[in-house]
CSV table of C-alpha atoms in Angstrom, one decimal:
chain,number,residue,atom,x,y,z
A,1006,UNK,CA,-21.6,7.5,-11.4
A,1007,UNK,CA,-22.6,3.5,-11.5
A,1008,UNK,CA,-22.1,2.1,-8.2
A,1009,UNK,CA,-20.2,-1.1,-7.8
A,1010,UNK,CA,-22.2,-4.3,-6.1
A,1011,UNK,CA,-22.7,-3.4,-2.0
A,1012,UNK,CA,-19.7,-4.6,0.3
A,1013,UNK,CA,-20.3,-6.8,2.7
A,1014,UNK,CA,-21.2,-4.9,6.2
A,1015,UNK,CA,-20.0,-7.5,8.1
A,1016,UNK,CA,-16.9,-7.0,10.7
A,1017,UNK,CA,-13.8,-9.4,9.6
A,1018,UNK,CA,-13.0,-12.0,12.2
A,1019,UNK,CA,-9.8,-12.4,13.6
A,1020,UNK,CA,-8.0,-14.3,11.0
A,1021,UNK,CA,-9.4,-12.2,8.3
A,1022,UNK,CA,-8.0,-9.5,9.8
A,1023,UNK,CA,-5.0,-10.4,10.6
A,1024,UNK,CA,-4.6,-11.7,6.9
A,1025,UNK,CA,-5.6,-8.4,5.3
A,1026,UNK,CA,-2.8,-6.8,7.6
A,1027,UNK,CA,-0.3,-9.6,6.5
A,1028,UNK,CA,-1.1,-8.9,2.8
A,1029,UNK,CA,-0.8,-4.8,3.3
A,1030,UNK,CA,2.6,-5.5,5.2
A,1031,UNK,CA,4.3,-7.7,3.0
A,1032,UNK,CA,3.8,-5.0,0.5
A,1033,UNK,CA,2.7,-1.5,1.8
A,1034,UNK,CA,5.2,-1.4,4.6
A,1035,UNK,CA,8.0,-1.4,2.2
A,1036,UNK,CA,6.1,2.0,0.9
A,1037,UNK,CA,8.7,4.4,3.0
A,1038,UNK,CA,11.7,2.3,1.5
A,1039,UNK,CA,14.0,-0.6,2.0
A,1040,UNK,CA,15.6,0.2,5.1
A,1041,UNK,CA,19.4,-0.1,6.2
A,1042,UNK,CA,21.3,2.2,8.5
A,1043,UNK,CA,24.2,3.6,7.5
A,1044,UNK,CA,26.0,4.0,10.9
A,1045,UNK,CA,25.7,4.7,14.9
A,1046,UNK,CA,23.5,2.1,16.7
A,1047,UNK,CA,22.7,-0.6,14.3
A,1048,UNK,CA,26.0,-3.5,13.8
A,1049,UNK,CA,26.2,-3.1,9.4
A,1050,UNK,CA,27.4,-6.9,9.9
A,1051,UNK,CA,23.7,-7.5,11.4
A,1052,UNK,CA,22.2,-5.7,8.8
A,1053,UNK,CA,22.9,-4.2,5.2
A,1054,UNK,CA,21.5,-2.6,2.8
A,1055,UNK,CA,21.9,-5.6,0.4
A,1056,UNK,CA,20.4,-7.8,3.0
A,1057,UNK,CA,17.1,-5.6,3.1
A,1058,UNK,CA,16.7,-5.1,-0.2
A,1059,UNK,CA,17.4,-9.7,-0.8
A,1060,UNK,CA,14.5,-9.7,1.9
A,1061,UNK,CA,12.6,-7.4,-0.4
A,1062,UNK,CA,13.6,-9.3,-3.6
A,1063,UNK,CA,12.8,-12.7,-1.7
A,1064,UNK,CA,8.9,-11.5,-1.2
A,1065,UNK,CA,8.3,-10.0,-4.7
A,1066,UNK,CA,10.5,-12.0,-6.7
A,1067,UNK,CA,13.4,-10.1,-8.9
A,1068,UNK,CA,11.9,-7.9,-11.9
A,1069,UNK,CA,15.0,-7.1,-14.0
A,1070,UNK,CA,15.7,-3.5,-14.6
A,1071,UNK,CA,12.8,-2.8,-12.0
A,1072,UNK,CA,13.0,-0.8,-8.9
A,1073,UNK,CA,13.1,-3.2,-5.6
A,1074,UNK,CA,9.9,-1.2,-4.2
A,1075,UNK,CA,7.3,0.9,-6.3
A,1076,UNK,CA,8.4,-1.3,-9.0
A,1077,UNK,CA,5.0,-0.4,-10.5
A,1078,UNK,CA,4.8,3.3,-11.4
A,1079,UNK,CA,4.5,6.2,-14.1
A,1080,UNK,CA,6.6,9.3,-14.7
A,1081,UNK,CA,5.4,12.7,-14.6
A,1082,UNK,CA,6.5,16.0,-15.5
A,1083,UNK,CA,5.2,19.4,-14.5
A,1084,UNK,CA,6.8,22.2,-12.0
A,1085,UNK,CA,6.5,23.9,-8.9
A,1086,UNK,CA,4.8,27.4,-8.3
A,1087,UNK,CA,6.0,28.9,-5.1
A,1088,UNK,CA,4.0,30.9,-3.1
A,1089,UNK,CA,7.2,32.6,-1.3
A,1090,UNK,CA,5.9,31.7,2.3
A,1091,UNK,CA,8.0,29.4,2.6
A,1092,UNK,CA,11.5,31.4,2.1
A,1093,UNK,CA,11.1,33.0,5.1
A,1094,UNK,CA,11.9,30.0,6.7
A,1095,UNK,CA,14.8,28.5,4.4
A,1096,UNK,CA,17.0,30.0,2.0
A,1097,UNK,CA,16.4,26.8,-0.3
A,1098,UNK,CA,15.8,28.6,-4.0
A,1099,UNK,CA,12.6,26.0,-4.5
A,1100,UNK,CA,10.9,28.1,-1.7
A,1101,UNK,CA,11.4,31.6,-3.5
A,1102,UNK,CA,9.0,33.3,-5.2
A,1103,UNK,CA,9.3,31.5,-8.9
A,1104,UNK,CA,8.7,28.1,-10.9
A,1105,UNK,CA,11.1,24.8,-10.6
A,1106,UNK,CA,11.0,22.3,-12.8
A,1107,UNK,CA,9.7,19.2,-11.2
A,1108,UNK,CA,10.5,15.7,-12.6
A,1109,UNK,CA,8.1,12.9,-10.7
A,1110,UNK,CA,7.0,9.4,-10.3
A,1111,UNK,CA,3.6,8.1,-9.3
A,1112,UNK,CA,3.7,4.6,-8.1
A,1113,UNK,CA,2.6,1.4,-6.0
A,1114,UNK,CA,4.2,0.2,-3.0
A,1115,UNK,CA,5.9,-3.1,-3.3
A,1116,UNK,CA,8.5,-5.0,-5.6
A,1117,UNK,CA,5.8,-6.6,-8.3
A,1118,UNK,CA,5.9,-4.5,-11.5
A,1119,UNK,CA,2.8,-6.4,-12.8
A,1120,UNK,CA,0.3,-6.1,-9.5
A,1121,UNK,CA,-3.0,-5.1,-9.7
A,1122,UNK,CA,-3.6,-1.4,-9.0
A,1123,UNK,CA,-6.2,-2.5,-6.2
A,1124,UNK,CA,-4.0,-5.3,-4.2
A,1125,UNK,CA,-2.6,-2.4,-1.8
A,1126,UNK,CA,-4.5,1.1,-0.7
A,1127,UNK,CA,-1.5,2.9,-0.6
A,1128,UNK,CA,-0.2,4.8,-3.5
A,1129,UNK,CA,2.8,6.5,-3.5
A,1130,UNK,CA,4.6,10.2,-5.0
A,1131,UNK,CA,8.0,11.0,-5.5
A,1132,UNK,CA,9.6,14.1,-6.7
A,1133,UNK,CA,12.7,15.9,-7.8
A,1134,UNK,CA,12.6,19.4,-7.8
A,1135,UNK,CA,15.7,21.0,-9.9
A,1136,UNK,CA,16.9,24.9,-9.1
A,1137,UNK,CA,18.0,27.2,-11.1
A,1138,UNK,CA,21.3,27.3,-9.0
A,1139,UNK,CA,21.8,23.8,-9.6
A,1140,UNK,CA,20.7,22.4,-6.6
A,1141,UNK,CA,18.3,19.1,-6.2
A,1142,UNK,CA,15.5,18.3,-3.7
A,1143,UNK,CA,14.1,14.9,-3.4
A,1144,UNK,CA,11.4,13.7,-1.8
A,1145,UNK,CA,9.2,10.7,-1.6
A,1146,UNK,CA,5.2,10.6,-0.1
A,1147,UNK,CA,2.6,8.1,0.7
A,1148,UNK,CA,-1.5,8.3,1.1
A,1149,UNK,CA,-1.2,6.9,4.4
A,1150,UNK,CA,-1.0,9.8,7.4
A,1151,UNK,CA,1.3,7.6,9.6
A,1152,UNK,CA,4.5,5.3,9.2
A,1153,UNK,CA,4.3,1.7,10.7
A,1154,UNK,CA,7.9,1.3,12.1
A,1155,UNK,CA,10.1,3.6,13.4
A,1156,UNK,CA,13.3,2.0,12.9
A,1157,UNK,CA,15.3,-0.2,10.2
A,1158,UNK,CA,15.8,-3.3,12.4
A,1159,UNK,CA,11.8,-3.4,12.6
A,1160,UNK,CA,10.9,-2.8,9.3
A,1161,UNK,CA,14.0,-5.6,8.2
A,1162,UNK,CA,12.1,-8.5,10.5
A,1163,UNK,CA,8.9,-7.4,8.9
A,1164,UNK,CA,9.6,-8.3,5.8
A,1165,UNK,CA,11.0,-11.9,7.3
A,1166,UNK,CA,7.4,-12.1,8.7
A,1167,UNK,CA,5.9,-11.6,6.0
A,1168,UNK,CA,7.7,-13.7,3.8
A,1169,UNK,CA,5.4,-15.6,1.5
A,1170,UNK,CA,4.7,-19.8,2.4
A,1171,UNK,CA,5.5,-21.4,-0.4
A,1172,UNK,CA,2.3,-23.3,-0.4
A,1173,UNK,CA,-0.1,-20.6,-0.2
A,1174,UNK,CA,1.8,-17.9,-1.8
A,1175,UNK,CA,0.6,-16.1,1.5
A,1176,UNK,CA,2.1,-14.7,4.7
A,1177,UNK,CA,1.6,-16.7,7.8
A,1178,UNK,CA,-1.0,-15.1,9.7
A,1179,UNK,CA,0.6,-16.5,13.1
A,1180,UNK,CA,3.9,-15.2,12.2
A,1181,UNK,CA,2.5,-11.8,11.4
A,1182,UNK,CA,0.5,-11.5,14.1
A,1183,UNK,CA,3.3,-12.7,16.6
A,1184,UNK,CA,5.2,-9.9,14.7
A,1185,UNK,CA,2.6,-7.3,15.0
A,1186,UNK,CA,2.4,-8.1,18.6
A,1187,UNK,CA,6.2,-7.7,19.4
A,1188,UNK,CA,5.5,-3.9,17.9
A,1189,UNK,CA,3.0,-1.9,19.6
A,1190,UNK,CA,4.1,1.3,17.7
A,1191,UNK,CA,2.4,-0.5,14.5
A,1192,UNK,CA,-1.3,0.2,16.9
A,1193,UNK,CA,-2.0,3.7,14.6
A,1194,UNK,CA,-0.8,2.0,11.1
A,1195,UNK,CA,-3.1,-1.3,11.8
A,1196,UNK,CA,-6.3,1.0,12.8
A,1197,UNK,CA,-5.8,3.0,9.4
A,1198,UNK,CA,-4.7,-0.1,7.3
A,1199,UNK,CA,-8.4,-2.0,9.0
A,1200,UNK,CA,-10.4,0.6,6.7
A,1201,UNK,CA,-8.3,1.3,4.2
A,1202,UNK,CA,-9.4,1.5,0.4
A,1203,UNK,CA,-7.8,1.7,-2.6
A,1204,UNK,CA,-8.7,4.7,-4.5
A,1205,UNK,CA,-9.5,4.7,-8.3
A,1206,UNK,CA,-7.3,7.8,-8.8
A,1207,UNK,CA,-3.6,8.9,-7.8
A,1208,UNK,CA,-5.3,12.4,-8.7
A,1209,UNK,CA,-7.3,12.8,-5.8
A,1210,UNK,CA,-5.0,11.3,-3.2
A,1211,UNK,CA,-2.8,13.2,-0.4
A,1212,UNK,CA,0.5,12.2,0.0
A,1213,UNK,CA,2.4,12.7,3.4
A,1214,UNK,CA,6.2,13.1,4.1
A,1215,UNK,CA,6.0,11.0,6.7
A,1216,UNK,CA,9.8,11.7,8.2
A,1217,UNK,CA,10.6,14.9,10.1
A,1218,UNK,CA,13.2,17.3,8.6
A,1219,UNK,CA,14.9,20.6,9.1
A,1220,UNK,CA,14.1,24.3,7.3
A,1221,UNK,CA,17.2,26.4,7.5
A,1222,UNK,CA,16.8,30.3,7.5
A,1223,UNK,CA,19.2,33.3,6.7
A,1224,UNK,CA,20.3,33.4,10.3
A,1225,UNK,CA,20.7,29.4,10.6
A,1226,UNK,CA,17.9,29.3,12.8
A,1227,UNK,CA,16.4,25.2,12.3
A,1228,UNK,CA,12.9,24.6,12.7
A,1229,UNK,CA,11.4,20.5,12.3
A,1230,UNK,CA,8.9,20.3,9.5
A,1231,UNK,CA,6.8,17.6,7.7
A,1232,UNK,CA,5.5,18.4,4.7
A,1233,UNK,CA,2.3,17.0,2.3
A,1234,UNK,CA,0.7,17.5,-1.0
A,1235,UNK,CA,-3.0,17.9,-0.7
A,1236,UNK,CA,-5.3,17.4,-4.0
A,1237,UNK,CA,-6.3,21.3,-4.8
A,1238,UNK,CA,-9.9,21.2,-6.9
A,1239,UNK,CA,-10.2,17.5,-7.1
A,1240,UNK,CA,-12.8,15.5,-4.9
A,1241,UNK,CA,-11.9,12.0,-3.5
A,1242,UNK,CA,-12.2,9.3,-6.2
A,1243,UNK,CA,-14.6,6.3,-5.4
A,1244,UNK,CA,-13.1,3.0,-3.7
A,1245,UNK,CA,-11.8,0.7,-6.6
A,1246,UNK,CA,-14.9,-1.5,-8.1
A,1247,UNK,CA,-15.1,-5.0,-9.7
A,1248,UNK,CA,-15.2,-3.1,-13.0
A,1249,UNK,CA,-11.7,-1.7,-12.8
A,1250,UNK,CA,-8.9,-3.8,-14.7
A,1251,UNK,CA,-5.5,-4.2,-13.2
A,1252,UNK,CA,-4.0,-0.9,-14.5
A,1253,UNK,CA,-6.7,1.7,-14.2
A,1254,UNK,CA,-5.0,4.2,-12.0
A,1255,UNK,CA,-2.6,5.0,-15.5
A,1256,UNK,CA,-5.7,4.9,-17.7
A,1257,UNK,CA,-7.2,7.5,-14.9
A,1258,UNK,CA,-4.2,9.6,-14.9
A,1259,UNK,CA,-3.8,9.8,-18.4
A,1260,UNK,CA,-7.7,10.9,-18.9
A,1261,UNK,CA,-7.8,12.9,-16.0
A,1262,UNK,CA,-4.1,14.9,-17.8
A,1263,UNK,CA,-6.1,14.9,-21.2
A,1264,UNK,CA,-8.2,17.3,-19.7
A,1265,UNK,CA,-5.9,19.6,-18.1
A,1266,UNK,CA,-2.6,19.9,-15.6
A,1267,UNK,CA,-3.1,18.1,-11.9
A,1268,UNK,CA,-2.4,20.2,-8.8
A,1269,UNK,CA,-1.5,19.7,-5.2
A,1270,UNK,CA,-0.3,22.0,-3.0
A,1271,UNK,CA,2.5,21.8,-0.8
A,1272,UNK,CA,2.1,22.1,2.7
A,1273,UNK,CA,4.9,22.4,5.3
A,1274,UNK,CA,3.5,21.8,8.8
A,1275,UNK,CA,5.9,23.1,11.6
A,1276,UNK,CA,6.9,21.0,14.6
A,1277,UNK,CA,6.5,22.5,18.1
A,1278,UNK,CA,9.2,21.7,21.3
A,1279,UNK,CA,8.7,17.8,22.3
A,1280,UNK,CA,7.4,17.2,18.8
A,1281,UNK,CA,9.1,13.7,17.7
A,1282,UNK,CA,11.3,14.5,14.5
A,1283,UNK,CA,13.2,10.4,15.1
A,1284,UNK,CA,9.8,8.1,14.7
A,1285,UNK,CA,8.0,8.5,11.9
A,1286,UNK,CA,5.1,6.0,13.7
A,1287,UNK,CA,3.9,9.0,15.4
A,1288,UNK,CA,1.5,11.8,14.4
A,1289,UNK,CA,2.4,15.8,15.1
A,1290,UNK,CA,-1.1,17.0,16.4
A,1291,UNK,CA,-3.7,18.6,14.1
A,1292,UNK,CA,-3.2,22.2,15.5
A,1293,UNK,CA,0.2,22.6,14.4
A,1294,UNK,CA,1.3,25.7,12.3
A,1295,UNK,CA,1.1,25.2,8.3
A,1296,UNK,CA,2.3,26.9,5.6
A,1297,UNK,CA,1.3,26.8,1.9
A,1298,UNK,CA,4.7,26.7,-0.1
A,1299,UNK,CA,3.0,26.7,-3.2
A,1300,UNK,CA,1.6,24.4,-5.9
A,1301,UNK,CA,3.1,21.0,-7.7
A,1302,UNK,CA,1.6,21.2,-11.4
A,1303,UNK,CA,1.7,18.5,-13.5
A,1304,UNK,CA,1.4,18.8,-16.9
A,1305,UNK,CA,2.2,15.3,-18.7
A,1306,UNK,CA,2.9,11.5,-17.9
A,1307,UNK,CA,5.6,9.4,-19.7
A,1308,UNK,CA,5.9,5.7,-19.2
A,1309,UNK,CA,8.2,4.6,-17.1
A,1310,UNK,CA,10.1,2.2,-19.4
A,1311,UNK,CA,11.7,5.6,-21.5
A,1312,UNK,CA,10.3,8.6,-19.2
A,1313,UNK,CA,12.7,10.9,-17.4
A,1314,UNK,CA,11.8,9.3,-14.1
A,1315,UNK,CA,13.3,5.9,-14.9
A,1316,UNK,CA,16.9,7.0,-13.9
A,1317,UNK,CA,16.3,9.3,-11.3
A,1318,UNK,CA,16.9,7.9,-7.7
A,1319,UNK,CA,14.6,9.5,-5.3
A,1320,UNK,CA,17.0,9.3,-2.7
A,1321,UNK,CA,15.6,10.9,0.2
A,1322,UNK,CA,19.2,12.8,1.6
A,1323,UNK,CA,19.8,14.7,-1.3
A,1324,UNK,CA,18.6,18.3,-0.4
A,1325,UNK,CA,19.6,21.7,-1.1
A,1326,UNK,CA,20.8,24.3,1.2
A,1327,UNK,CA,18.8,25.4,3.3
A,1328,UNK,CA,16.6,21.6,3.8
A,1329,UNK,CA,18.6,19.4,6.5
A,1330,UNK,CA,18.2,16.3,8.0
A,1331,UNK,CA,17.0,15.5,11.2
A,1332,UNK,CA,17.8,13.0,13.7
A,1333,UNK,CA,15.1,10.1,12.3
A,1334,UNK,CA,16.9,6.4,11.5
A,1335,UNK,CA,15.0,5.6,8.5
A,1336,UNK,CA,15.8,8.7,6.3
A,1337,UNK,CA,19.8,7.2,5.8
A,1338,UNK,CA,18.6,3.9,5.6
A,1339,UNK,CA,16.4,4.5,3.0
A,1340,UNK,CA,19.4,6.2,1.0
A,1341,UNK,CA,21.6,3.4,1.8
A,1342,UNK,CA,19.1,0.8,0.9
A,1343,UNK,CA,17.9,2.9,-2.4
A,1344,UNK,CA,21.2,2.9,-3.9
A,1345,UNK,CA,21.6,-0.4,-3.5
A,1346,UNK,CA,18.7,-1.1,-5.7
A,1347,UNK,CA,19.6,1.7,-7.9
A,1348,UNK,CA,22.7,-0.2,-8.3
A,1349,UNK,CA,21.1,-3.4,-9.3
A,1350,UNK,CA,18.5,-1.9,-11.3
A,1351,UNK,CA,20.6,0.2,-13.4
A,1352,UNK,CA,23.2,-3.4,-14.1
A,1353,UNK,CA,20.3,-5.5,-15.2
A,1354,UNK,CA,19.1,-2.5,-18.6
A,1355,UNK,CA,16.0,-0.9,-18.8
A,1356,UNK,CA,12.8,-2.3,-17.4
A,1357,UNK,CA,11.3,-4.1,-20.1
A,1358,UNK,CA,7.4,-3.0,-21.0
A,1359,UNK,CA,5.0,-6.0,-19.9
A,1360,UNK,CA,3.3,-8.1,-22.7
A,1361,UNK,CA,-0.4,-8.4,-22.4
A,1362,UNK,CA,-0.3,-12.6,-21.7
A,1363,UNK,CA,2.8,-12.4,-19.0
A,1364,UNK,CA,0.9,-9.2,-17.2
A,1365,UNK,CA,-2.6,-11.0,-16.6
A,1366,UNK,CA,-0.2,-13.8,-15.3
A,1367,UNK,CA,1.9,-11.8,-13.0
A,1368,UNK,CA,-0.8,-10.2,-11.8
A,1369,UNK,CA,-2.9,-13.3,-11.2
A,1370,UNK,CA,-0.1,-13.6,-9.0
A,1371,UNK,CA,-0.4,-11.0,-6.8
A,1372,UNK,CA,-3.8,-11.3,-5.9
């Protein structure tokens, strides 16, 4: 495989850094959602869904008929082989023994429809398993192993941190720094984001549930789990090169599909006693139990503009029986927050396909 030019070895100094963080935050950290709570601690006079999500709109600008966040995505269709492992441990129908239909959405973090697939590392996976019984699961991943912010009040003066200067089209690298340093619990996000690289492929990635929920068995017995896809029979794609154009993780996909159905599988790792299952900013250790629920095919992508993906909400709170919530902040405030851009979204029509002269212009933009 042809090897892009060398990177520089050199360390980034301070500022660099601190603007390479900046430019990951004002998009990436949006990745987990827009964030509002619903209830309980957090005054909704203070903050609302509609305010997070006009703090997201005021750093990527308003995209008609877009999504607010992972405004830049494909559908993708395929189903879920279950192992039956799983079923022991929730009476959810998605975990017996059997196929579900699987309707997804791979995607970029951030509100700008026309970015370059190499502005952010992350890359993000949604999906919406549908049982036989009727029931929905909905989930939504991201290639990073941690979440920087444990709460929606954080993640809500992030995004004021990070809001672009008007004269340089850039965070403030004083005001995100000052931010990062009123939020130690962002220490295990920064290290990641330092040496982070966008991939060339969504294919090879593995995407983390990053929120603690709840398995439910026959007897009601609860037990805290994260799950994650990993990449079965796919090694890790290169680090994005010069060469690639602003939309070559579709063109990957869509070669990659040509050849045959993608497969992850679906690993639920089980929390132990003193385990955190409220903030997401913190990692369950490496020796924790896992089981393989089975295997996420995918068979086809469909543009986003017409696919079956376009309408679907990926609202993070609807679960079957058997799946429950646990006691983490952001999971209702990214439902609160997601239907608020749902609601937007949906009033505004479809999202228009991008012409060849505005996309090279919007994504100038976001570099």
């Amino acid at each position: 495989m042809q090897q892009g030019p060398k990177r520089d070895a050199r360390p980034p100094d301070a500022r660099q850094t601190c603007l390479r963080l900046a430019a990951i935050g004002a998009i990436v950290l949006s990745s987990g959602a827009a964030f509002a709570y619903v209830g309980g601690w957090l005054d909704p006079q203070r903050l609302t869904p509609d305010r997070v999500v006009d703090a997201l709109e005021a750093n990527s600008g308003v995209h008609a008929g877009f999504r607010r966040n992972h405004a830049k995505g494909v559908c993708v269709v395929g189903q879920f082989e279950s192992s039956g492992a799983a079923h022991s441990l929730s009476t959810a129908a998605v975990f017996a023994s059997g196929n579900t239909p699987v309707v997804g959405r791979l995607a970029l973090p951030g509100g700008n429809p026309y970015a370059s697939d190499s502005s952010v590392p992350i890359r993000s996976f949604a999906l919406q398993f549908s049982s036989l019984d009727g029931e929905q699961w909905r989930t939504g991943m991201n290639s990073m192993p941690v979440f920087p912010l444990a709460t929606p009040q954080a993640f809500y003066e992030q995004q004021l941190a990070a809001r672009p200067d008007p004269k340089t089209g850039k965070p403030d690298p004083q005001r995100m720094q000052a931010f990062f340093g009123a939020h130690p619990e962002t220490a295990a996000f920064r290290a990641w984001a330092k040496t982070a690289q966008p991939s060339a492929s969504y294919a090879t990635e593995s995407y983390y549930g990053l929120n603690a929920f709840y398995l439910v068995d026959a007897q009601g017995t609860r037990r805290p789990v994260r799950w994650q896809l990993a990449p079965l029979d796919a090694a890790a794609a290169q680090a994005a090169q010069p060469q690639h154009d602003a939309d070559y993780l579709q063109a990957d996909l869509e070669q990659r599909l040509a050849q045959g159905p993608l497969r992850w599988r679906l690993l639920v790792t089980l929390g132990a006693a003193g385990d955190p299952t409220s903030d997401a900013t913190r990692q369950w250790p490496a020796d924790r139990t896992t089981v393989d629920a089975g295997i996420v095919v995918i068979t086809r992508s469909v543009s986003q503009e017409d696919g079956p993906c376009r309408d679907v909400n990926y609202d993070p709170t609807v679960l079957p029986r058997g799946i429950a919530l646990s006691d983490d902040p952001l999971v209702p405030a990214r439902s609160a927050a997601y239907a608020a851009s749902y609601e937007r979204r949906t009033g505004e029509g479809p999202p228009q396909a991008a012409k060849a002269s505005s996309h090279s212009t919007q994504a100038e933009r976001a570099q």
